[in-house]
Amino acid sequence: GEDVEQSLFLSVREGDSSVINCTYTDSSSTYLYWYKQEPGAGLQLLTYIFSNMDMKQDQRLTVLLNKKDKHLSLRIADTQTGDSAIYFCAEKGQSGGYQKVTFGIGTKLQVIP
Amino acid sequence: NAGVTQTPKFQVLKTGQSMTLQCAQDMNHNSMYWYRQDPGMGLRLIYYSASEGTTDKGEVPNGYNVSRLNKREFSLRLESAAPSQTSVYFCASSPGQGYQETQYFGPGTRLLVL
């Protein structure tokens, strides 16, 4: 079945760049997402990329997609303490009649002042 | 717009008790979802409703029932709670089922079953 894998934890210093990586197995994935979850809150969509794109940039966020290797990354430039959160990678693919979204377990980003 | 709202925010139950988690969205979305989030497991889909009047099982439906009361509301019921159902429950909605349509999440309900 579909699987999405992420590392559990990343620690960076304020002002540095953060890179969060994700791998997925579903070759029929059409959209890939990054969600942010702050403590005690729900998931907030950060950005997404269509599977025929290699890169998407949105202000401090850069998403890179290597479809051949099924590897997705999220780069946060000039990381701030407010970026401390759990980041979920997710992919959408077809599962029967349903557009199934499969989530990774989340990467906890700790930003050190 | 409030987006997706969930009640209650936090609940403690004893084994065998029942309860209903409420979810409502004001974005006129057709599709709604219930997920549970457990440490080290990511989010797992319990049930979803592709449109008003339809519901379907997700990945982990056992022990749960749902009702799509109307277009706005989608409730999740635990008939006889078990400690294994201790989790954080998230409701989400999306405009539809198209590939380009993303899901919007509520703040979650934290459930502890003793």
PDB file of C-alpha atoms in Angstrom:
ATOM      1  CA  GLY A   1       0.000   0.000   0.000  1.00  0.00           C
ATOM      2  CA  GLU A   2       0.917   3.642   0.053  1.00  0.00           C
ATOM      3  CA  ASP A   3       3.535   4.779   2.513  1.00  0.00           C
ATOM      4  CA  VAL A   4       5.018   8.159   3.371  1.00  0.00           C
ATOM      5  CA  GLU A   5       8.192   8.348   5.440  1.00  0.00           C
ATOM      6  CA  GLN A   6       9.783  11.247   7.256  1.00  0.00           C
ATOM      7  CA  SER A   7      12.460  11.661   9.866  1.00  0.00           C
ATOM      8  CA  LEU A   8      11.133  12.375  13.340  1.00  0.00           C
ATOM      9  CA  PHE A   9      13.154  15.362  14.414  1.00  0.00           C
ATOM     10  CA  LEU A  10      15.189  18.284  13.092  1.00  0.00           C
ATOM     11  CA  SER A  11      16.943  20.985  15.083  1.00  0.00           C
ATOM     12  CA  VAL A  12      18.261  24.199  13.515  1.00  0.00           C
ATOM     13  CA  ARG A  13      19.495  27.569  14.702  1.00  0.00           C
ATOM     14  CA  GLU A  14      17.414  30.655  14.116  1.00  0.00           C
ATOM     15  CA  GLY A  15      18.370  32.273  10.825  1.00  0.00           C
ATOM     16  CA  ASP A  16      19.649  29.055   9.261  1.00  0.00           C
ATOM     17  CA  SER A  17      17.804  27.127   6.549  1.00  0.00           C
ATOM     18  CA  SER A  18      15.794  24.037   7.450  1.00  0.00           C
ATOM     19  CA  VAL A  19      15.343  21.128   5.086  1.00  0.00           C
ATOM     20  CA  ILE A  20      12.707  18.527   5.881  1.00  0.00           C
ATOM     21  CA  ASN A  21      12.719  15.407   3.733  1.00  0.00           C
ATOM     22  CA  CYS A  22      10.021  12.928   2.807  1.00  0.00           C
ATOM     23  CA  THR A  23       9.834   9.811   0.660  1.00  0.00           C
ATOM     24  CA  TYR A  24       6.683   8.179  -0.664  1.00  0.00           C
ATOM     25  CA  THR A  25       5.879   4.962  -2.462  1.00  0.00           C
ATOM     26  CA  ASP A  26       2.708   5.625  -4.465  1.00  0.00           C
ATOM     27  CA  SER A  27       3.697   6.096  -8.099  1.00  0.00           C
ATOM     28  CA  SER A  28       0.185   7.340  -8.916  1.00  0.00           C
ATOM     29  CA  SER A  29       0.523  10.334  -6.568  1.00  0.00           C
ATOM     30  CA  THR A  30      -0.844  13.477  -8.141  1.00  0.00           C
ATOM     31  CA  TYR A  31      -0.447  16.100  -5.443  1.00  0.00           C
ATOM     32  CA  LEU A  32       2.022  16.278  -2.582  1.00  0.00           C
ATOM     33  CA  TYR A  33       1.502  18.497   0.423  1.00  0.00           C
ATOM     34  CA  TRP A  34       3.244  19.998   3.373  1.00  0.00           C
ATOM     35  CA  TYR A  35       1.168  20.715   6.457  1.00  0.00           C
ATOM     36  CA  LYS A  36       2.259  22.493   9.631  1.00  0.00           C
ATOM     37  CA  GLN A  37       0.912  21.621  13.067  1.00  0.00           C
ATOM     38  CA  GLU A  38       1.586  23.921  15.984  1.00  0.00           C
ATOM     39  CA  PRO A  39       1.172  22.619  19.559  1.00  0.00           C
ATOM     40  CA  GLY A  40      -2.449  21.966  20.441  1.00  0.00           C
ATOM     41  CA  ALA A  41      -3.704  22.918  16.999  1.00  0.00           C
ATOM     42  CA  GLY A  42      -4.930  21.252  13.839  1.00  0.00           C
ATOM     43  CA  LEU A  43      -2.997  20.869  10.613  1.00  0.00           C
ATOM     44  CA  GLN A  44      -2.552  23.930   8.478  1.00  0.00           C
ATOM     45  CA  LEU A  45      -1.772  23.597   4.790  1.00  0.00           C
ATOM     46  CA  LEU A  46       1.565  25.247   4.036  1.00  0.00           C
ATOM     47  CA  THR A  47       2.054  24.468   0.396  1.00  0.00           C
ATOM     48  CA  TYR A  48       1.509  21.794  -2.201  1.00  0.00           C
ATOM     49  CA  ILE A  49       3.053  20.721  -5.469  1.00  0.00           C
ATOM     50  CA  PHE A  50       1.590  18.974  -8.462  1.00  0.00           C
ATOM     51  CA  SER A  51       3.386  15.813  -9.448  1.00  0.00           C
ATOM     52  CA  ASN A  52       4.489  17.140 -12.845  1.00  0.00           C
ATOM     53  CA  MET A  53       6.427  19.995 -11.225  1.00  0.00           C
ATOM     54  CA  ASP A  54      10.005  19.873  -9.967  1.00  0.00           C
ATOM     55  CA  MET A  55       9.993  22.906  -7.751  1.00  0.00           C
ATOM     56  CA  LYS A  56       7.657  25.401  -6.182  1.00  0.00           C
ATOM     57  CA  GLN A  57       8.686  28.521  -4.303  1.00  0.00           C
ATOM     58  CA  ASP A  58       6.477  30.538  -1.995  1.00  0.00           C
ATOM     59  CA  GLN A  59       8.245  33.282  -0.032  1.00  0.00           C
ATOM     60  CA  ARG A  60      10.552  31.497   2.440  1.00  0.00           C
ATOM     61  CA  LEU A  61       9.338  28.042   1.424  1.00  0.00           C
ATOM     62  CA  THR A  62      10.812  25.977  -1.395  1.00  0.00           C
ATOM     63  CA  VAL A  63       9.428  22.567  -2.288  1.00  0.00           C
ATOM     64  CA  LEU A  64      11.540  20.221  -4.384  1.00  0.00           C
ATOM     65  CA  LEU A  65      10.122  17.082  -5.951  1.00  0.00           C
ATOM     66  CA  ASN A  66      12.174  14.264  -7.426  1.00  0.00           C
ATOM     67  CA  LYS A  67       9.496  12.088  -8.945  1.00  0.00           C
ATOM     68  CA  LYS A  68      11.942   9.430 -10.136  1.00  0.00           C
ATOM     69  CA  ASP A  69      13.181   8.844  -6.580  1.00  0.00           C
ATOM     70  CA  LYS A  70       9.804   9.664  -5.000  1.00  0.00           C
ATOM     71  CA  HIS A  71      11.490  12.227  -2.782  1.00  0.00           C
ATOM     72  CA  LEU A  72       9.959  15.473  -1.579  1.00  0.00           C
ATOM     73  CA  SER A  73      11.649  18.168   0.462  1.00  0.00           C
ATOM     74  CA  LEU A  74      10.615  21.389   2.147  1.00  0.00           C
ATOM     75  CA  ARG A  75      13.211  24.093   2.604  1.00  0.00           C
ATOM     76  CA  ILE A  76      12.480  26.950   4.990  1.00  0.00           C
ATOM     77  CA  ALA A  77      14.839  29.873   4.497  1.00  0.00           C
ATOM     78  CA  ASP A  78      15.832  32.117   7.414  1.00  0.00           C
ATOM     79  CA  THR A  79      14.114  29.841   9.930  1.00  0.00           C
ATOM     80  CA  GLN A  80      12.394  31.675  12.773  1.00  0.00           C
ATOM     81  CA  THR A  81      11.320  30.513  16.230  1.00  0.00           C
ATOM     82  CA  GLY A  82       7.735  30.746  15.018  1.00  0.00           C
ATOM     83  CA  ASP A  83       8.536  27.961  12.547  1.00  0.00           C
ATOM     84  CA  SER A  84       8.892  25.497  15.434  1.00  0.00           C
ATOM     85  CA  ALA A  85       6.171  22.939  14.798  1.00  0.00           C
ATOM     86  CA  ILE A  86       5.535  19.484  13.409  1.00  0.00           C
ATOM     87  CA  TYR A  87       5.605  19.286   9.616  1.00  0.00           C
ATOM     88  CA  PHE A  88       3.629  16.607   7.827  1.00  0.00           C
ATOM     89  CA  CYS A  89       4.286  15.416   4.332  1.00  0.00           C
ATOM     90  CA  ALA A  90       1.247  13.978   2.549  1.00  0.00           C
ATOM     91  CA  GLU A  91       0.484  12.577  -0.871  1.00  0.00           C
ATOM     92  CA  LYS A  92      -2.777  12.188  -2.719  1.00  0.00           C
ATOM     93  CA  GLY A  93      -3.430   9.240  -4.951  1.00  0.00           C
ATOM     94  CA  GLN A  94      -6.281   7.188  -6.269  1.00  0.00           C
ATOM     95  CA  SER A  95      -7.646   4.420  -4.068  1.00  0.00           C
ATOM     96  CA  GLY A  96     -10.730   2.858  -5.566  1.00  0.00           C
ATOM     97  CA  GLY A  97     -13.217   5.664  -6.002  1.00  0.00           C
ATOM     98  CA  TYR A  98     -11.598   7.859  -3.410  1.00  0.00           C
ATOM     99  CA  GLN A  99      -8.790  10.418  -3.660  1.00  0.00           C
ATOM    100  CA  LYS A 100      -6.864   9.079  -0.710  1.00  0.00           C
ATOM    101  CA  VAL A 101      -4.472  11.296   1.219  1.00  0.00           C
ATOM    102  CA  THR A 102      -1.675   9.462   3.038  1.00  0.00           C
ATOM    103  CA  PHE A 103       0.208  11.327   5.742  1.00  0.00           C
ATOM    104  CA  GLY A 104       3.687  10.810   7.093  1.00  0.00           C
ATOM    105  CA  ILE A 105       4.255  10.644  10.840  1.00  0.00           C
ATOM    106  CA  GLY A 106       5.509  14.226  10.981  1.00  0.00           C
ATOM    107  CA  THR A 107       8.901  15.871  11.522  1.00  0.00           C
ATOM    108  CA  LYS A 108       9.260  17.964  14.642  1.00  0.00           C
ATOM    109  CA  LEU A 109      11.265  21.091  13.855  1.00  0.00           C
ATOM    110  CA  GLN A 110      12.979  22.728  16.800  1.00  0.00           C
ATOM    111  CA  VAL A 111      14.387  26.208  16.199  1.00  0.00           C
ATOM    112  CA  ILE A 112      17.077  27.252  18.640  1.00  0.00           C
ATOM    113  CA  PRO A 113      17.253  31.017  19.280  1.00  0.00           C
TER     114      PRO A 113
ATOM    115  CA  ASN B   1     -15.498  32.379   8.344  1.00  0.00           C
ATOM    116  CA  ALA B   2     -14.740  30.043  11.247  1.00  0.00           C
ATOM    117  CA  GLY B   3     -13.547  27.299   8.888  1.00  0.00           C
ATOM    118  CA  VAL B   4     -13.789  23.872  10.502  1.00  0.00           C
ATOM    119  CA  THR B   5     -14.919  23.757  14.116  1.00  0.00           C
ATOM    120  CA  GLN B   6     -14.931  20.793  16.472  1.00  0.00           C
ATOM    121  CA  THR B   7     -16.520  20.159  19.850  1.00  0.00           C
ATOM    122  CA  PRO B   8     -15.577  19.274  22.477  1.00  0.00           C
ATOM    123  CA  LYS B   9     -11.908  20.259  22.629  1.00  0.00           C
ATOM    124  CA  PHE B  10     -11.138  17.698  25.293  1.00  0.00           C
ATOM    125  CA  GLN B  11     -13.025  14.731  26.761  1.00  0.00           C
ATOM    126  CA  VAL B  12     -12.358  12.014  29.310  1.00  0.00           C
ATOM    127  CA  LEU B  13     -14.443   8.834  29.112  1.00  0.00           C
ATOM    128  CA  LYS B  14     -14.579   5.592  31.007  1.00  0.00           C
ATOM    129  CA  THR B  15     -14.350   2.327  29.104  1.00  0.00           C
ATOM    130  CA  GLY B  16     -17.756   1.422  27.707  1.00  0.00           C
ATOM    131  CA  GLN B  17     -19.164   4.952  27.683  1.00  0.00           C
ATOM    132  CA  SER B  18     -20.420   6.468  24.466  1.00  0.00           C
ATOM    133  CA  MET B  19     -19.978   9.914  23.019  1.00  0.00           C
ATOM    134  CA  THR B  20     -20.344  11.898  19.823  1.00  0.00           C
ATOM    135  CA  LEU B  21     -17.704  14.230  18.440  1.00  0.00           C
ATOM    136  CA  GLN B  22     -19.171  17.121  16.499  1.00  0.00           C
ATOM    137  CA  CYS B  23     -17.712  18.797  13.447  1.00  0.00           C
ATOM    138  CA  ALA B  24     -19.035  21.659  11.343  1.00  0.00           C
ATOM    139  CA  GLN B  25     -17.655  23.645   8.407  1.00  0.00           C
ATOM    140  CA  ASP B  26     -18.868  26.928   6.978  1.00  0.00           C
ATOM    141  CA  MET B  27     -16.973  26.814   3.676  1.00  0.00           C
ATOM    142  CA  ASN B  28     -19.742  25.088   1.714  1.00  0.00           C
ATOM    143  CA  HIS B  29     -17.468  22.093   1.180  1.00  0.00           C
ATOM    144  CA  ASN B  30     -18.895  18.883  -0.193  1.00  0.00           C
ATOM    145  CA  SER B  31     -16.457  16.416   1.385  1.00  0.00           C
ATOM    146  CA  MET B  32     -15.690  15.853   5.048  1.00  0.00           C
ATOM    147  CA  TYR B  33     -13.341  13.504   6.897  1.00  0.00           C
ATOM    148  CA  TRP B  34     -12.520  12.138  10.321  1.00  0.00           C
ATOM    149  CA  TYR B  35      -8.919  11.268  11.207  1.00  0.00           C
ATOM    150  CA  ARG B  36      -7.210  10.098  14.336  1.00  0.00           C
ATOM    151  CA  GLN B  37      -3.670  11.082  15.223  1.00  0.00           C
ATOM    152  CA  ASP B  38      -1.540   8.810  17.376  1.00  0.00           C
ATOM    153  CA  PRO B  39       2.146   9.169  18.292  1.00  0.00           C
ATOM    154  CA  GLY B  40       4.385   7.642  15.635  1.00  0.00           C
ATOM    155  CA  MET B  41       1.406   6.830  13.390  1.00  0.00           C
ATOM    156  CA  GLY B  42       0.650  10.050  11.568  1.00  0.00           C
ATOM    157  CA  LEU B  43      -2.972  10.658  10.664  1.00  0.00           C
ATOM    158  CA  ARG B  44      -5.217   7.751   9.808  1.00  0.00           C
ATOM    159  CA  LEU B  45      -8.569   8.123   8.107  1.00  0.00           C
ATOM    160  CA  ILE B  46     -11.512   6.735  10.068  1.00  0.00           C
ATOM    161  CA  TYR B  47     -14.463   7.654   7.837  1.00  0.00           C
ATOM    162  CA  TYR B  48     -15.177  10.132   5.131  1.00  0.00           C
ATOM    163  CA  SER B  49     -18.179  11.628   3.404  1.00  0.00           C
ATOM    164  CA  ALA B  50     -17.573  12.477  -0.233  1.00  0.00           C
ATOM    165  CA  SER B  51     -20.837  14.409  -0.415  1.00  0.00           C
ATOM    166  CA  GLU B  52     -23.964  15.047   1.616  1.00  0.00           C
ATOM    167  CA  GLY B  53     -25.865  11.816   2.083  1.00  0.00           C
ATOM    168  CA  THR B  54     -22.896   9.482   1.615  1.00  0.00           C
ATOM    169  CA  THR B  55     -20.384   8.024   4.046  1.00  0.00           C
ATOM    170  CA  ASP B  56     -17.608   5.494   3.534  1.00  0.00           C
ATOM    171  CA  LYS B  57     -15.103   3.654   5.661  1.00  0.00           C
ATOM    172  CA  GLY B  58     -11.514   4.745   5.767  1.00  0.00           C
ATOM    173  CA  GLU B  59      -8.470   2.960   7.033  1.00  0.00           C
ATOM    174  CA  VAL B  60      -9.504   2.383  10.681  1.00  0.00           C
ATOM    175  CA  PRO B  61     -13.334   2.416  10.968  1.00  0.00           C
ATOM    176  CA  ASN B  62     -13.825  -0.285  13.612  1.00  0.00           C
ATOM    177  CA  GLY B  63     -15.475   0.992  16.784  1.00  0.00           C
ATOM    178  CA  TYR B  64     -16.804   4.155  15.139  1.00  0.00           C
ATOM    179  CA  ASN B  65     -19.902   5.333  13.342  1.00  0.00           C
ATOM    180  CA  VAL B  66     -20.537   8.572  11.498  1.00  0.00           C
ATOM    181  CA  SER B  67     -23.459  10.706  10.433  1.00  0.00           C
ATOM    182  CA  ARG B  68     -23.433  13.359   7.733  1.00  0.00           C
ATOM    183  CA  LEU B  69     -26.263  15.345   9.222  1.00  0.00           C
ATOM    184  CA  ASN B  70     -26.316  17.952   6.451  1.00  0.00           C
ATOM    185  CA  LYS B  71     -23.779  19.607   4.219  1.00  0.00           C
ATOM    186  CA  ARG B  72     -22.204  21.473   7.129  1.00  0.00           C
ATOM    187  CA  GLU B  73     -22.030  18.822   9.823  1.00  0.00           C
ATOM    188  CA  PHE B  74     -20.299  15.453  10.133  1.00  0.00           C
ATOM    189  CA  SER B  75     -20.322  13.697  13.495  1.00  0.00           C
ATOM    190  CA  LEU B  76     -18.275  10.775  14.786  1.00  0.00           C
ATOM    191  CA  ARG B  77     -19.742   8.430  17.381  1.00  0.00           C
ATOM    192  CA  LEU B  78     -18.028   6.020  19.716  1.00  0.00           C
ATOM    193  CA  GLU B  79     -20.683   3.588  20.908  1.00  0.00           C
ATOM    194  CA  SER B  80     -18.576   1.826  23.531  1.00  0.00           C
ATOM    195  CA  ALA B  81     -15.272   3.576  24.107  1.00  0.00           C
ATOM    196  CA  ALA B  82     -12.095   1.552  24.602  1.00  0.00           C
ATOM    197  CA  PRO B  83      -8.653   2.667  25.849  1.00  0.00           C
ATOM    198  CA  SER B  84      -7.311   2.002  22.331  1.00  0.00           C
ATOM    199  CA  GLN B  85      -9.474   4.894  21.160  1.00  0.00           C
ATOM    200  CA  THR B  86      -7.489   7.371  23.226  1.00  0.00           C
ATOM    201  CA  SER B  87      -6.259   9.732  20.549  1.00  0.00           C
ATOM    202  CA  VAL B  88      -6.552  13.157  19.020  1.00  0.00           C
ATOM    203  CA  TYR B  89      -9.386  13.321  16.519  1.00  0.00           C
ATOM    204  CA  PHE B  90      -9.336  15.734  13.618  1.00  0.00           C
ATOM    205  CA  CYS B  91     -12.162  16.638  11.324  1.00  0.00           C
ATOM    206  CA  ALA B  92     -11.350  18.020   7.881  1.00  0.00           C
ATOM    207  CA  SER B  93     -13.234  19.214   4.844  1.00  0.00           C
ATOM    208  CA  SER B  94     -12.488  19.798   1.193  1.00  0.00           C
ATOM    209  CA  PRO B  95     -14.437  21.357  -1.681  1.00  0.00           C
ATOM    210  CA  GLY B  96     -14.740  17.974  -3.339  1.00  0.00           C
ATOM    211  CA  GLN B  97     -12.827  14.920  -4.337  1.00  0.00           C
ATOM    212  CA  GLY B  98     -10.818  16.373  -7.170  1.00  0.00           C
ATOM    213  CA  TYR B  99      -7.067  15.980  -7.202  1.00  0.00           C
ATOM    214  CA  GLN B 100      -6.472  19.681  -6.810  1.00  0.00           C
ATOM    215  CA  GLU B 101      -8.737  20.082  -3.810  1.00  0.00           C
ATOM    216  CA  THR B 102      -6.949  20.254  -0.486  1.00  0.00           C
ATOM    217  CA  GLN B 103      -8.242  19.474   2.968  1.00  0.00           C
ATOM    218  CA  TYR B 104      -8.784  22.014   5.723  1.00  0.00           C
ATOM    219  CA  PHE B 105      -8.512  20.813   9.313  1.00  0.00           C
ATOM    220  CA  GLY B 106     -10.263  21.626  12.548  1.00  0.00           C
ATOM    221  CA  PRO B 107      -8.368  22.194  15.820  1.00  0.00           C
ATOM    222  CA  GLY B 108      -8.900  18.644  17.075  1.00  0.00           C
ATOM    223  CA  THR B 109     -10.600  16.855  19.950  1.00  0.00           C
ATOM    224  CA  ARG B 110      -8.366  15.223  22.536  1.00  0.00           C
ATOM    225  CA  LEU B 111      -9.989  12.072  23.881  1.00  0.00           C
ATOM    226  CA  LEU B 112      -8.772  10.061  26.841  1.00  0.00           C
ATOM    227  CA  VAL B 113     -10.458   6.721  27.566  1.00  0.00           C
ATOM    228  CA  LEU B 114      -9.713   5.283  30.982  1.00  0.00           C
TER     229      LEU B 114
END
